[in-house]
Amino acid sequence: MFLPFTYANRGNKPILSLKMVYLFSTASSSSASGEFLKHLLNNKNGYGMERALNAVTCKLDSRCVDEVLEKCAVSDPQMGLRFFIWAGIQYKYRHSSYMYGRAYKLLEVDRKPQVIRDVIEGYRVQKCVTSGKMFKVLLNLCREGKDAVLGLWVLREMKESNCRPDTIAYNVVIRLLCEKGEIDEAMGLMSEMEVSDLYPDVITYVVMIKGLSEVGRLEEACGLTKAMRGHGCMPNTVAYSALLHGICRFGNLERALELLREMEKDGGQCKPNVVTYTTVVQNFVEKCQSIEALSILDQMKDFGCKPNRVLICTLIQGLCKDGHVEEAHKVINRVTESGIPYDSCCSLLVLSLFRIGKLNEAEIFFRKMLAGGLKPDGLTSSTIIRWLCQQSRILDGCHLIDAIEQSGSVSSIDSDIYSILMAGLCEANHLAEAAKLANLMVVKGIQLKGPFVKNVIECLKRCGKEDLASNIGNVKS
């Protein structure tokens, strides 16, 4: 085991390694990091390191911490970690999530987890007083690296060092274990908390419910939801949503609807939001049960929750994919009262039809939108016109752009489509349409792109549009 100091045969008295002397002697004393490094160097016997750091009057901030870690990382990562732990418990400074990530990376904890073990052993050898806050810094470091094994070891060492872990410390490790799918170990820690006269809080229950739900242990997850109440923790939307996701994934969708109704009935912190409803709709659609998902719209309306664009997009796509196009049309008429623009809903329907291969239906509905004075969005317009170009229907694409312009739509069509259309019009000798489109491109500042520039400019010149040819050639995006 490598400690921050080498031990000579002088009564086991620690001395600084030569590497460390060289490292710290080159540190700049003009900066805050240099001051901290200088005090570390002056602490030559290795004891009282933290006390020496406390004597530094320079401001401690994330930049300073980062600089010290960078200088220590290669030659003495254990020294760097001890400084990082000390810095993390100062009352005027707290490590950010970013700094935990930097420390984890600079100290290479993923490849060298022994550095944490050796620092704890170093505290013991030097008989340093440790605290729960110091161990929490290490646990947060494990959390940043998603290292459940190391996190569990730190928790055990915390108890061995007579630093009683609290609920927050247990929660860190329980979360890590659940994220790794080690549910039984996490459940064991939860039981251990109760034996230690610690009570799981809302975070503990939510993490466990999510972990159980994600591996399909739904009965146990449901049991924990009920147990929360017995411990004075009311289930919230996050807990119910985690359970709901598990039921949708592994269980019966009818049970998911029942749980939604339970959430609506409980209200308060448990009441479902639009994200909750969207989760259920997505799962219905994934199981090709889009028709059944329609009932959720009624349920939302009764509860007073308005659907958002993501939910409607998911539902419309599912209905079209399952062959219920008429129902998709009806959905559009139903949800406009929720504040989602009718134009936007119609654009979603066009894209949904296009994506399931109903290309002609998509085009027909798109044209109906324009004829009815609706304004399709840029993605929908670009998708339809690009497809027309691929079908060599250049004139149709040109006419649609004209219709979109006349509708007053401010949506942006992909700029390369204009170039493709210009090249196609010139090649087919549709000179009047080419000139009109070229003028539009100049007005809108759309640059002519690709291998089409030379041919298009020559075509415009041949039909007597020298000025237009010059103008479109000078447009820069």
PDB file of C-alpha atoms in Angstrom, residues 134-280:
ATOM      1  CA  MET A 134     -15.098  13.877   5.463  1.00  0.00           C
ATOM      2  CA  PHE A 135     -16.569  10.507   4.562  1.00  0.00           C
ATOM      3  CA  LYS A 136     -19.458  12.176   2.771  1.00  0.00           C
ATOM      4  CA  VAL A 137     -16.966  13.880   0.464  1.00  0.00           C
ATOM      5  CA  LEU A 138     -15.641  10.423  -0.421  1.00  0.00           C
ATOM      6  CA  LEU A 139     -19.165   9.069  -0.892  1.00  0.00           C
ATOM      7  CA  ASN A 140     -19.999  11.933  -3.232  1.00  0.00           C
ATOM      8  CA  LEU A 141     -16.851  11.122  -5.168  1.00  0.00           C
ATOM      9  CA  CYS A 142     -18.058   7.516  -5.491  1.00  0.00           C
ATOM     10  CA  ARG A 143     -21.455   8.808  -6.591  1.00  0.00           C
ATOM     11  CA  GLU A 144     -19.828  10.880  -9.333  1.00  0.00           C
ATOM     12  CA  GLY A 145     -18.079   7.761 -10.596  1.00  0.00           C
ATOM     13  CA  LYS A 146     -21.168   5.579 -10.130  1.00  0.00           C
ATOM     14  CA  ASP A 147     -18.982   3.144  -8.191  1.00  0.00           C
ATOM     15  CA  ALA A 148     -21.324   1.121  -5.988  1.00  0.00           C
ATOM     16  CA  VAL A 149     -18.656  -1.295  -4.735  1.00  0.00           C
ATOM     17  CA  LEU A 150     -16.339   1.477  -3.577  1.00  0.00           C
ATOM     18  CA  GLY A 151     -19.255   3.445  -2.149  1.00  0.00           C
ATOM     19  CA  LEU A 152     -20.354   0.475  -0.049  1.00  0.00           C
ATOM     20  CA  TRP A 153     -16.788   0.002   1.187  1.00  0.00           C
ATOM     21  CA  VAL A 154     -16.561   3.683   2.204  1.00  0.00           C
ATOM     22  CA  LEU A 155     -19.859   3.361   4.087  1.00  0.00           C
ATOM     23  CA  ARG A 156     -18.484   0.360   6.008  1.00  0.00           C
ATOM     24  CA  GLU A 157     -15.240   2.195   6.757  1.00  0.00           C
ATOM     25  CA  MET A 158     -17.290   5.123   8.000  1.00  0.00           C
ATOM     26  CA  LYS A 159     -18.762   2.893  10.693  1.00  0.00           C
ATOM     27  CA  GLU A 160     -15.352   1.348  11.474  1.00  0.00           C
ATOM     28  CA  SER A 161     -14.002   4.863  12.062  1.00  0.00           C
ATOM     29  CA  ASN A 162     -16.796   5.555  14.576  1.00  0.00           C
ATOM     30  CA  CYS A 163     -18.448   8.020  12.209  1.00  0.00           C
ATOM     31  CA  ARG A 164     -22.103   7.070  12.324  1.00  0.00           C
ATOM     32  CA  PRO A 165     -23.578   7.194   8.793  1.00  0.00           C
ATOM     33  CA  ASP A 166     -26.770   9.197   8.531  1.00  0.00           C
ATOM     34  CA  THR A 167     -29.698   8.811   6.144  1.00  0.00           C
ATOM     35  CA  ILE A 168     -28.005  10.966   3.511  1.00  0.00           C
ATOM     36  CA  ALA A 169     -24.916   8.725   3.478  1.00  0.00           C
ATOM     37  CA  TYR A 170     -27.031   5.592   3.189  1.00  0.00           C
ATOM     38  CA  ASN A 171     -29.063   7.163   0.380  1.00  0.00           C
ATOM     39  CA  VAL A 172     -25.941   7.754  -1.719  1.00  0.00           C
ATOM     40  CA  VAL A 173     -24.958   4.090  -1.584  1.00  0.00           C
ATOM     41  CA  ILE A 174     -28.506   2.790  -1.963  1.00  0.00           C
ATOM     42  CA  ARG A 175     -28.856   4.866  -5.132  1.00  0.00           C
ATOM     43  CA  LEU A 176     -25.560   3.534  -6.490  1.00  0.00           C
ATOM     44  CA  LEU A 177     -26.605  -0.057  -5.819  1.00  0.00           C
ATOM     45  CA  CYS A 178     -30.017   0.437  -7.424  1.00  0.00           C
ATOM     46  CA  GLU A 179     -28.461   1.986 -10.507  1.00  0.00           C
ATOM     47  CA  LYS A 180     -26.294  -1.129 -10.844  1.00  0.00           C
ATOM     48  CA  GLY A 181     -29.303  -3.413 -10.376  1.00  0.00           C
ATOM     49  CA  GLU A 182     -28.018  -4.675  -6.998  1.00  0.00           C
ATOM     50  CA  ILE A 183     -31.471  -4.430  -5.471  1.00  0.00           C
ATOM     51  CA  ASP A 184     -31.084  -7.027  -2.711  1.00  0.00           C
ATOM     52  CA  GLU A 185     -27.974  -5.276  -1.393  1.00  0.00           C
ATOM     53  CA  ALA A 186     -29.843  -1.976  -1.439  1.00  0.00           C
ATOM     54  CA  MET A 187     -32.775  -3.523   0.427  1.00  0.00           C
ATOM     55  CA  GLY A 188     -30.294  -4.860   2.960  1.00  0.00           C
ATOM     56  CA  LEU A 189     -28.961  -1.367   3.589  1.00  0.00           C
ATOM     57  CA  MET A 190     -32.485  -0.079   4.020  1.00  0.00           C
ATOM     58  CA  SER A 191     -33.098  -2.710   6.717  1.00  0.00           C
ATOM     59  CA  GLU A 192     -29.755  -1.862   8.283  1.00  0.00           C
ATOM     60  CA  MET A 193     -30.867   1.767   8.594  1.00  0.00           C
ATOM     61  CA  GLU A 194     -33.847   0.778  10.703  1.00  0.00           C
ATOM     62  CA  VAL A 195     -31.660  -1.384  12.960  1.00  0.00           C
ATOM     63  CA  SER A 196     -29.392   1.651  13.428  1.00  0.00           C
ATOM     64  CA  ASP A 197     -32.369   3.818  14.488  1.00  0.00           C
ATOM     65  CA  LEU A 198     -32.302   5.667  11.196  1.00  0.00           C
ATOM     66  CA  TYR A 199     -35.481   6.182   9.240  1.00  0.00           C
ATOM     67  CA  PRO A 200     -35.649   6.069   5.447  1.00  0.00           C
ATOM     68  CA  ASP A 201     -36.796   9.383   4.016  1.00  0.00           C
ATOM     69  CA  VAL A 202     -38.675  10.199   0.835  1.00  0.00           C
ATOM     70  CA  ILE A 203     -35.465   9.980  -1.198  1.00  0.00           C
ATOM     71  CA  THR A 204     -34.727   6.489   0.141  1.00  0.00           C
ATOM     72  CA  TYR A 205     -38.184   5.239  -0.773  1.00  0.00           C
ATOM     73  CA  VAL A 206     -38.227   6.879  -4.208  1.00  0.00           C
ATOM     74  CA  VAL A 207     -34.826   5.413  -5.114  1.00  0.00           C
ATOM     75  CA  MET A 208     -35.861   1.933  -3.918  1.00  0.00           C
ATOM     76  CA  ILE A 209     -39.239   2.076  -5.659  1.00  0.00           C
ATOM     77  CA  LYS A 210     -37.534   3.108  -8.886  1.00  0.00           C
ATOM     78  CA  GLY A 211     -34.918   0.367  -8.527  1.00  0.00           C
ATOM     79  CA  LEU A 212     -37.491  -2.339  -7.848  1.00  0.00           C
ATOM     80  CA  SER A 213     -39.729  -1.123 -10.667  1.00  0.00           C
ATOM     81  CA  GLU A 214     -36.910  -1.129 -13.198  1.00  0.00           C
ATOM     82  CA  VAL A 215     -36.181  -4.815 -12.582  1.00  0.00           C
ATOM     83  CA  GLY A 216     -39.844  -5.813 -12.588  1.00  0.00           C
ATOM     84  CA  ARG A 217     -40.277  -6.443  -8.843  1.00  0.00           C
ATOM     85  CA  LEU A 218     -43.583  -4.606  -8.893  1.00  0.00           C
ATOM     86  CA  GLU A 219     -45.224  -6.164  -5.844  1.00  0.00           C
ATOM     87  CA  GLU A 220     -42.323  -5.116  -3.634  1.00  0.00           C
ATOM     88  CA  ALA A 221     -42.361  -1.648  -5.186  1.00  0.00           C
ATOM     89  CA  CYS A 222     -46.075  -1.333  -4.478  1.00  0.00           C
ATOM     90  CA  GLY A 223     -45.457  -2.534  -0.929  1.00  0.00           C
ATOM     91  CA  LEU A 224     -42.852   0.168  -0.363  1.00  0.00           C
ATOM     92  CA  THR A 225     -45.266   2.793  -1.660  1.00  0.00           C
ATOM     93  CA  LYS A 226     -47.712   1.753   1.044  1.00  0.00           C
ATOM     94  CA  ALA A 227     -44.961   1.424   3.677  1.00  0.00           C
ATOM     95  CA  MET A 228     -43.986   5.046   3.107  1.00  0.00           C
ATOM     96  CA  ARG A 229     -47.192   6.215   4.677  1.00  0.00           C
ATOM     97  CA  GLY A 230     -46.542   4.135   7.773  1.00  0.00           C
ATOM     98  CA  HIS A 231     -43.234   5.926   8.254  1.00  0.00           C
ATOM     99  CA  GLY A 232     -44.742   9.375   7.801  1.00  0.00           C
ATOM    100  CA  CYS A 233     -43.505   9.795   4.212  1.00  0.00           C
ATOM    101  CA  MET A 234     -46.232  10.609   1.749  1.00  0.00           C
ATOM    102  CA  PRO A 235     -45.626   9.156  -1.734  1.00  0.00           C
ATOM    103  CA  ASN A 236     -45.034  11.942  -4.245  1.00  0.00           C
ATOM    104  CA  THR A 237     -45.349  12.211  -8.018  1.00  0.00           C
ATOM    105  CA  VAL A 238     -41.771  11.009  -8.518  1.00  0.00           C
ATOM    106  CA  ALA A 239     -42.378   7.815  -6.524  1.00  0.00           C
ATOM    107  CA  TYR A 240     -45.650   7.077  -8.293  1.00  0.00           C
ATOM    108  CA  SER A 241     -44.158   7.865 -11.707  1.00  0.00           C
ATOM    109  CA  ALA A 242     -41.317   5.389 -11.094  1.00  0.00           C
ATOM    110  CA  LEU A 243     -43.833   2.731 -10.098  1.00  0.00           C
ATOM    111  CA  LEU A 244     -46.014   3.639 -13.055  1.00  0.00           C
ATOM    112  CA  HIS A 245     -43.118   3.208 -15.462  1.00  0.00           C
ATOM    113  CA  GLY A 246     -42.410  -0.252 -14.063  1.00  0.00           C
ATOM    114  CA  ILE A 247     -46.056  -1.305 -14.284  1.00  0.00           C
ATOM    115  CA  CYS A 248     -46.240  -0.103 -17.894  1.00  0.00           C
ATOM    116  CA  ARG A 249     -43.045  -1.945 -18.769  1.00  0.00           C
ATOM    117  CA  PHE A 250     -43.562  -5.230 -16.960  1.00  0.00           C
ATOM    118  CA  GLY A 251     -47.154  -5.284 -15.837  1.00  0.00           C
ATOM    119  CA  ASN A 252     -50.692  -4.758 -17.037  1.00  0.00           C
ATOM    120  CA  LEU A 253     -51.591  -1.482 -18.726  1.00  0.00           C
ATOM    121  CA  GLU A 254     -54.987  -1.598 -17.069  1.00  0.00           C
ATOM    122  CA  ARG A 255     -53.177  -1.580 -13.737  1.00  0.00           C
ATOM    123  CA  ALA A 256     -51.339   1.527 -14.946  1.00  0.00           C
ATOM    124  CA  LEU A 257     -54.659   3.267 -15.527  1.00  0.00           C
ATOM    125  CA  GLU A 258     -55.816   2.240 -12.049  1.00  0.00           C
ATOM    126  CA  LEU A 259     -52.653   3.715 -10.549  1.00  0.00           C
ATOM    127  CA  LEU A 260     -53.256   6.940 -12.452  1.00  0.00           C
ATOM    128  CA  ARG A 261     -56.718   7.122 -10.915  1.00  0.00           C
ATOM    129  CA  GLU A 262     -55.217   6.494  -7.464  1.00  0.00           C
ATOM    130  CA  MET A 263     -52.807   9.380  -7.993  1.00  0.00           C
ATOM    131  CA  GLU A 264     -55.653  11.638  -9.086  1.00  0.00           C
ATOM    132  CA  LYS A 265     -57.653  10.649  -6.031  1.00  0.00           C
ATOM    133  CA  ASP A 266     -54.799  11.212  -3.568  1.00  0.00           C
ATOM    134  CA  GLY A 267     -53.970  14.628  -5.048  1.00  0.00           C
ATOM    135  CA  GLY A 268     -51.454  16.849  -3.298  1.00  0.00           C
ATOM    136  CA  GLN A 269     -47.864  15.771  -3.949  1.00  0.00           C
ATOM    137  CA  CYS A 270     -49.143  12.619  -5.625  1.00  0.00           C
ATOM    138  CA  LYS A 271     -51.205  14.200  -8.359  1.00  0.00           C
ATOM    139  CA  PRO A 272     -50.081  13.246 -11.864  1.00  0.00           C
ATOM    140  CA  ASN A 273     -48.705  15.857 -14.246  1.00  0.00           C
ATOM    141  CA  VAL A 274     -48.508  15.901 -18.028  1.00  0.00           C
ATOM    142  CA  VAL A 275     -45.208  13.962 -17.928  1.00  0.00           C
ATOM    143  CA  THR A 276     -46.900  11.194 -15.939  1.00  0.00           C
ATOM    144  CA  TYR A 277     -49.712  10.898 -18.460  1.00  0.00           C
ATOM    145  CA  THR A 278     -47.248  11.016 -21.366  1.00  0.00           C
ATOM    146  CA  THR A 279     -45.338   8.064 -19.894  1.00  0.00           C
ATOM    147  CA  VAL A 280     -48.487   5.959 -19.897  1.00  0.00           C
TER     148      VAL A 280
END
